[in-house]
Amino acid sequence: MKYLILMQVDPAVLEQLTDEQQRQLQEGHGAFMAEAKERGEFIATQALADPSQSKVIRSSGNGPEVTDGPFVESKEFMGGFYLVDVADEARAVELAEQIPDANIPGLALELRPVMFADLGDG
């Protein structure tokens, strides 16, 4: 089963991290990716730009309309994701718990099963 692990970011929390915590966060993600790849559970990861660089495309009733930035005011935003392929939800939860963000108060991970995927791999 494929699961998407969404990383919810709060910039205020990240700004408060010490240099050591930032280093642990970076190294922790590297270790997580290496282990998930070694176990054959890793599919992909992407880090996303700050929402200030977003465009929103939404129907205005007369076709698509493009605007700058998100409409929803929120202190958190999706900062990136991991896509994993695991035996079951319990293993997906185990993996999510290994991501260093899970141990930083104020950050969150959201786990969702993938209902459909086309990864363009032929």
Short mmCIF file of N, CA and C in Angstrom, two decimals:
data_model
loop_
_atom_site.label_atom_id
_atom_site.label_comp_id
_atom_site.label_asym_id
_atom_site.label_seq_id
_atom_site.Cartn_x
_atom_site.Cartn_y
_atom_site.Cartn_z
N MET A 1 0.83 -1.19 0.00
CA MET A 1 0.00 0.00 0.00
C MET A 1 0.88 1.25 0.00
N LYS A 2 0.45 2.23 -0.76
CA LYS A 2 1.19 3.48 -0.80
C LYS A 2 0.55 4.47 0.18
N TYR A 3 1.41 5.21 0.86
CA TYR A 3 0.97 6.25 1.79
C TYR A 3 1.75 7.52 1.53
N LEU A 4 1.06 8.64 1.66
CA LEU A 4 1.69 9.94 1.57
C LEU A 4 1.84 10.49 2.98
N ILE A 5 3.05 10.83 3.33
CA ILE A 5 3.32 11.45 4.64
C ILE A 5 3.56 12.93 4.37
N LEU A 6 2.59 13.75 4.75
CA LEU A 6 2.65 15.19 4.52
C LEU A 6 3.33 15.85 5.71
N MET A 7 4.28 16.71 5.43
CA MET A 7 5.00 17.42 6.49
C MET A 7 4.40 18.81 6.64
N GLN A 8 3.77 19.05 7.79
CA GLN A 8 3.16 20.35 8.08
C GLN A 8 4.20 21.22 8.78
N VAL A 9 4.44 22.40 8.24
CA VAL A 9 5.49 23.29 8.72
C VAL A 9 4.87 24.54 9.35
N ASP A 10 5.41 24.93 10.48
CA ASP A 10 5.07 26.20 11.10
C ASP A 10 6.36 27.02 11.13
N PRO A 11 6.47 28.05 10.30
CA PRO A 11 7.72 28.82 10.22
C PRO A 11 8.16 29.38 11.57
N ALA A 12 7.21 29.74 12.42
CA ALA A 12 7.56 30.28 13.74
C ALA A 12 8.30 29.22 14.56
N VAL A 13 7.90 27.97 14.44
CA VAL A 13 8.56 26.89 15.16
C VAL A 13 9.97 26.70 14.61
N LEU A 14 10.11 26.69 13.28
CA LEU A 14 11.42 26.49 12.67
C LEU A 14 12.39 27.62 13.05
N GLU A 15 11.87 28.83 13.14
CA GLU A 15 12.72 29.97 13.50
C GLU A 15 13.26 29.86 14.92
N GLN A 16 12.58 29.13 15.78
CA GLN A 16 12.98 28.99 17.18
C GLN A 16 13.96 27.84 17.42
N LEU A 17 14.20 27.02 16.40
CA LEU A 17 15.09 25.88 16.58
C LEU A 17 16.54 26.36 16.76
N THR A 18 17.24 25.67 17.64
CA THR A 18 18.66 25.96 17.81
C THR A 18 19.42 25.40 16.61
N ASP A 19 20.68 25.80 16.46
CA ASP A 19 21.51 25.26 15.39
C ASP A 19 21.61 23.74 15.50
N GLU A 20 21.72 23.24 16.72
CA GLU A 20 21.80 21.80 16.94
C GLU A 20 20.51 21.10 16.52
N GLN A 21 19.37 21.68 16.85
CA GLN A 21 18.09 21.09 16.45
C GLN A 21 17.94 21.10 14.93
N GLN A 22 18.36 22.17 14.29
CA GLN A 22 18.31 22.24 12.82
C GLN A 22 19.19 21.17 12.20
N ARG A 23 20.38 20.98 12.77
CA ARG A 23 21.29 19.95 12.28
C ARG A 23 20.66 18.57 12.45
N GLN A 24 20.07 18.31 13.62
CA GLN A 24 19.43 17.02 13.88
C GLN A 24 18.27 16.78 12.93
N LEU A 25 17.53 17.83 12.63
CA LEU A 25 16.41 17.71 11.71
C LEU A 25 16.91 17.32 10.32
N GLN A 26 17.92 18.02 9.84
CA GLN A 26 18.47 17.74 8.51
C GLN A 26 19.07 16.34 8.45
N GLU A 27 19.89 15.99 9.43
CA GLU A 27 20.51 14.67 9.44
C GLU A 27 19.47 13.57 9.62
N GLY A 28 18.43 13.85 10.41
CA GLY A 28 17.37 12.88 10.62
C GLY A 28 16.62 12.55 9.35
N HIS A 29 16.37 13.57 8.53
CA HIS A 29 15.70 13.31 7.25
C HIS A 29 16.61 12.47 6.34
N GLY A 30 17.89 12.77 6.33
CA GLY A 30 18.82 11.97 5.53
C GLY A 30 18.84 10.52 5.96
N ALA A 31 18.87 10.29 7.26
CA ALA A 31 18.88 8.92 7.79
C ALA A 31 17.56 8.21 7.48
N PHE A 32 16.46 8.93 7.62
CA PHE A 32 15.15 8.34 7.31
C PHE A 32 15.10 7.88 5.86
N MET A 33 15.53 8.76 4.95
CA MET A 33 15.50 8.41 3.52
C MET A 33 16.39 7.22 3.23
N ALA A 34 17.58 7.20 3.80
CA ALA A 34 18.51 6.10 3.55
C ALA A 34 17.92 4.77 4.01
N GLU A 35 17.33 4.75 5.19
CA GLU A 35 16.76 3.50 5.72
C GLU A 35 15.54 3.06 4.91
N ALA A 36 14.67 4.00 4.56
CA ALA A 36 13.48 3.65 3.79
C ALA A 36 13.87 3.13 2.40
N LYS A 37 14.91 3.72 1.81
CA LYS A 37 15.39 3.23 0.51
C LYS A 37 15.96 1.82 0.65
N GLU A 38 16.76 1.61 1.70
CA GLU A 38 17.37 0.30 1.92
C GLU A 38 16.32 -0.78 2.09
N ARG A 39 15.20 -0.45 2.73
CA ARG A 39 14.13 -1.43 2.96
C ARG A 39 13.18 -1.54 1.76
N GLY A 40 13.41 -0.74 0.72
CA GLY A 40 12.56 -0.79 -0.47
C GLY A 40 11.21 -0.13 -0.27
N GLU A 41 11.07 0.72 0.73
CA GLU A 41 9.79 1.36 1.03
C GLU A 41 9.70 2.79 0.49
N PHE A 42 10.82 3.35 0.11
CA PHE A 42 10.88 4.74 -0.35
C PHE A 42 10.48 4.84 -1.81
N ILE A 43 9.59 5.77 -2.13
CA ILE A 43 9.25 6.03 -3.53
C ILE A 43 9.75 7.40 -3.93
N ALA A 44 9.41 8.43 -3.15
CA ALA A 44 9.78 9.80 -3.53
C ALA A 44 9.64 10.74 -2.36
N THR A 45 10.28 11.89 -2.48
CA THR A 45 10.10 12.99 -1.55
C THR A 45 10.26 14.29 -2.32
N GLN A 46 9.58 15.30 -1.86
CA GLN A 46 9.70 16.64 -2.44
C GLN A 46 9.56 17.65 -1.31
N ALA A 47 10.39 18.67 -1.33
CA ALA A 47 10.24 19.80 -0.43
C ALA A 47 9.61 20.93 -1.24
N LEU A 48 8.67 21.62 -0.64
CA LEU A 48 7.95 22.66 -1.35
C LEU A 48 8.39 24.05 -0.91
N ALA A 49 8.28 25.00 -1.82
CA ALA A 49 8.60 26.39 -1.51
C ALA A 49 7.56 26.98 -0.56
N ASP A 50 7.91 28.07 0.05
CA ASP A 50 7.02 28.80 0.94
C ASP A 50 5.74 29.18 0.20
N PRO A 51 4.59 29.17 0.87
CA PRO A 51 3.32 29.51 0.21
C PRO A 51 3.30 30.90 -0.43
N SER A 52 4.19 31.79 -0.02
CA SER A 52 4.21 33.12 -0.63
C SER A 52 4.55 33.04 -2.12
N GLN A 53 5.07 31.90 -2.55
CA GLN A 53 5.41 31.72 -3.96
C GLN A 53 4.34 30.95 -4.73
N SER A 54 3.22 30.69 -4.06
CA SER A 54 2.14 29.89 -4.65
C SER A 54 1.30 30.68 -5.64
N LYS A 55 0.69 29.96 -6.53
CA LYS A 55 -0.38 30.46 -7.40
C LYS A 55 -1.59 29.58 -7.11
N VAL A 56 -2.75 30.18 -7.10
CA VAL A 56 -3.99 29.43 -6.93
C VAL A 56 -4.77 29.52 -8.22
N ILE A 57 -5.16 28.37 -8.74
CA ILE A 57 -5.97 28.31 -9.95
C ILE A 57 -7.32 27.76 -9.53
N ARG A 58 -8.35 28.57 -9.74
CA ARG A 58 -9.68 28.20 -9.27
C ARG A 58 -10.69 28.72 -10.28
N SER A 59 -11.78 28.01 -10.43
CA SER A 59 -12.82 28.46 -11.35
C SER A 59 -13.56 29.65 -10.77
N SER A 60 -13.75 30.65 -11.61
CA SER A 60 -14.54 31.82 -11.22
C SER A 60 -15.95 31.70 -11.78
N GLY A 61 -16.27 30.58 -12.37
CA GLY A 61 -17.54 30.38 -13.03
C GLY A 61 -17.44 30.62 -14.52
N ASN A 62 -16.41 31.37 -14.93
CA ASN A 62 -16.18 31.65 -16.34
C ASN A 62 -14.85 31.05 -16.81
N GLY A 63 -14.43 29.98 -16.15
CA GLY A 63 -13.16 29.36 -16.48
C GLY A 63 -12.14 29.61 -15.38
N PRO A 64 -10.94 29.09 -15.55
CA PRO A 64 -9.93 29.21 -14.51
C PRO A 64 -9.47 30.65 -14.30
N GLU A 65 -9.23 30.96 -13.04
CA GLU A 65 -8.69 32.26 -12.65
C GLU A 65 -7.45 32.01 -11.82
N VAL A 66 -6.36 32.72 -12.10
CA VAL A 66 -5.09 32.53 -11.40
C VAL A 66 -4.84 33.73 -10.50
N THR A 67 -4.53 33.45 -9.23
CA THR A 67 -4.19 34.50 -8.28
C THR A 67 -2.91 34.13 -7.55
N ASP A 68 -2.26 35.12 -6.95
CA ASP A 68 -1.06 34.87 -6.15
C ASP A 68 -1.44 34.37 -4.77
N GLY A 69 -0.65 33.44 -4.28
CA GLY A 69 -0.73 33.00 -2.90
C GLY A 69 -2.00 32.27 -2.53
N PRO A 70 -1.95 31.59 -1.41
CA PRO A 70 -3.12 30.85 -0.92
C PRO A 70 -4.14 31.81 -0.31
N PHE A 71 -5.39 31.43 -0.34
CA PHE A 71 -6.44 32.23 0.27
C PHE A 71 -6.60 31.94 1.75
N VAL A 72 -6.30 30.75 2.16
CA VAL A 72 -6.51 30.34 3.54
C VAL A 72 -5.38 30.90 4.41
N GLU A 73 -5.76 31.61 5.45
CA GLU A 73 -4.77 32.10 6.41
C GLU A 73 -4.48 30.98 7.40
N SER A 74 -3.25 30.62 7.50
CA SER A 74 -2.88 29.53 8.40
C SER A 74 -1.44 29.73 8.83
N LYS A 75 -1.16 29.37 10.08
CA LYS A 75 0.23 29.47 10.52
C LYS A 75 1.04 28.28 10.03
N GLU A 76 0.36 27.20 9.65
CA GLU A 76 1.05 26.02 9.13
C GLU A 76 0.81 25.90 7.63
N PHE A 77 1.74 25.25 6.94
CA PHE A 77 1.56 24.95 5.54
C PHE A 77 2.26 23.64 5.22
N MET A 78 1.87 23.01 4.10
CA MET A 78 2.51 21.77 3.70
C MET A 78 3.90 22.11 3.17
N GLY A 79 4.92 21.62 3.86
CA GLY A 79 6.29 21.92 3.48
C GLY A 79 6.91 20.89 2.57
N GLY A 80 6.29 19.74 2.46
CA GLY A 80 6.83 18.68 1.62
C GLY A 80 6.15 17.37 1.95
N PHE A 81 6.65 16.31 1.32
CA PHE A 81 6.04 15.01 1.56
C PHE A 81 7.03 13.89 1.28
N TYR A 82 6.70 12.74 1.82
CA TYR A 82 7.34 11.48 1.46
C TYR A 82 6.25 10.57 0.91
N LEU A 83 6.55 9.85 -0.14
CA LEU A 83 5.66 8.83 -0.66
C LEU A 83 6.33 7.49 -0.41
N VAL A 84 5.64 6.62 0.33
CA VAL A 84 6.22 5.33 0.69
C VAL A 84 5.29 4.20 0.26
N ASP A 85 5.86 3.02 0.10
CA ASP A 85 5.11 1.82 -0.26
C ASP A 85 5.41 0.78 0.81
N VAL A 86 4.40 0.47 1.61
CA VAL A 86 4.59 -0.39 2.78
C VAL A 86 3.51 -1.48 2.83
N ALA A 87 3.69 -2.41 3.72
CA ALA A 87 2.76 -3.54 3.83
C ALA A 87 1.39 -3.11 4.33
N ASP A 88 1.37 -2.17 5.27
CA ASP A 88 0.10 -1.79 5.86
C ASP A 88 0.21 -0.43 6.58
N GLU A 89 -0.92 0.03 7.10
CA GLU A 89 -0.96 1.33 7.77
C GLU A 89 -0.05 1.36 9.00
N ALA A 90 0.01 0.26 9.72
CA ALA A 90 0.85 0.22 10.92
C ALA A 90 2.31 0.52 10.57
N ARG A 91 2.79 -0.03 9.46
CA ARG A 91 4.17 0.24 9.05
C ARG A 91 4.31 1.70 8.60
N ALA A 92 3.31 2.23 7.93
CA ALA A 92 3.36 3.64 7.52
C ALA A 92 3.45 4.55 8.75
N VAL A 93 2.72 4.21 9.80
CA VAL A 93 2.79 4.98 11.05
C VAL A 93 4.18 4.86 11.65
N GLU A 94 4.74 3.65 11.66
CA GLU A 94 6.10 3.46 12.19
C GLU A 94 7.10 4.34 11.44
N LEU A 95 6.98 4.38 10.12
CA LEU A 95 7.89 5.21 9.34
C LEU A 95 7.70 6.68 9.67
N ALA A 96 6.45 7.12 9.73
CA ALA A 96 6.19 8.53 10.03
C ALA A 96 6.78 8.92 11.39
N GLU A 97 6.72 8.02 12.34
CA GLU A 97 7.28 8.30 13.67
C GLU A 97 8.79 8.45 13.64
N GLN A 98 9.44 7.93 12.60
CA GLN A 98 10.89 8.03 12.48
C GLN A 98 11.34 9.36 11.86
N ILE A 99 10.42 10.08 11.24
CA ILE A 99 10.76 11.37 10.63
C ILE A 99 11.00 12.36 11.77
N PRO A 100 12.10 13.08 11.74
CA PRO A 100 12.46 13.92 12.88
C PRO A 100 11.42 14.98 13.24
N ASP A 101 10.62 15.41 12.30
CA ASP A 101 9.57 16.40 12.58
C ASP A 101 8.60 15.89 13.64
N ALA A 102 8.43 14.57 13.73
CA ALA A 102 7.50 13.98 14.69
C ALA A 102 7.92 14.23 16.13
N ASN A 103 9.17 14.61 16.33
CA ASN A 103 9.67 14.83 17.69
C ASN A 103 9.89 16.30 18.02
N ILE A 104 9.38 17.20 17.18
CA ILE A 104 9.53 18.63 17.43
C ILE A 104 8.16 19.22 17.72
N PRO A 105 7.93 19.68 18.94
CA PRO A 105 6.63 20.29 19.27
C PRO A 105 6.33 21.44 18.32
N GLY A 106 5.10 21.46 17.81
CA GLY A 106 4.68 22.50 16.89
C GLY A 106 4.73 22.10 15.43
N LEU A 107 5.41 21.00 15.11
CA LEU A 107 5.42 20.48 13.74
C LEU A 107 4.52 19.25 13.72
N ALA A 108 4.03 18.88 12.54
CA ALA A 108 3.12 17.75 12.46
C ALA A 108 3.32 17.01 11.15
N LEU A 109 2.94 15.75 11.18
CA LEU A 109 2.92 14.91 9.99
C LEU A 109 1.50 14.40 9.81
N GLU A 110 1.05 14.37 8.57
CA GLU A 110 -0.26 13.83 8.26
C GLU A 110 -0.05 12.63 7.35
N LEU A 111 -0.70 11.53 7.66
CA LEU A 111 -0.55 10.28 6.92
C LEU A 111 -1.85 10.01 6.17
N ARG A 112 -1.73 9.83 4.85
CA ARG A 112 -2.92 9.53 4.04
C ARG A 112 -2.63 8.37 3.11
N PRO A 113 -3.56 7.41 3.01
CA PRO A 113 -3.40 6.35 2.02
C PRO A 113 -3.58 6.94 0.62
N VAL A 114 -2.84 6.41 -0.34
CA VAL A 114 -2.95 6.84 -1.73
C VAL A 114 -4.03 5.99 -2.39
N MET A 115 -4.99 6.66 -3.00
CA MET A 115 -6.09 5.96 -3.64
C MET A 115 -5.78 5.62 -5.10
N PHE A 116 -4.96 6.44 -5.75
CA PHE A 116 -4.59 6.23 -7.15
C PHE A 116 -3.23 6.85 -7.35
N ALA A 117 -2.39 6.20 -8.14
CA ALA A 117 -1.07 6.77 -8.43
C ALA A 117 -0.66 6.42 -9.86
N ASP A 118 -0.11 7.41 -10.53
CA ASP A 118 0.56 7.20 -11.81
C ASP A 118 1.86 7.96 -11.70
N LEU A 119 2.93 7.25 -11.49
CA LEU A 119 4.21 7.88 -11.23
C LEU A 119 5.02 8.11 -12.51
N GLY A 120 4.39 7.87 -13.65
CA GLY A 120 5.02 8.17 -14.92
C GLY A 120 6.23 7.33 -15.24
N ASP A 121 6.33 6.15 -14.63
CA ASP A 121 7.52 5.32 -14.82
C ASP A 121 7.33 4.30 -15.94
N GLY A 122 6.40 4.54 -16.80
CA GLY A 122 6.27 3.71 -17.99
C GLY A 122 5.29 2.64 -17.82
#
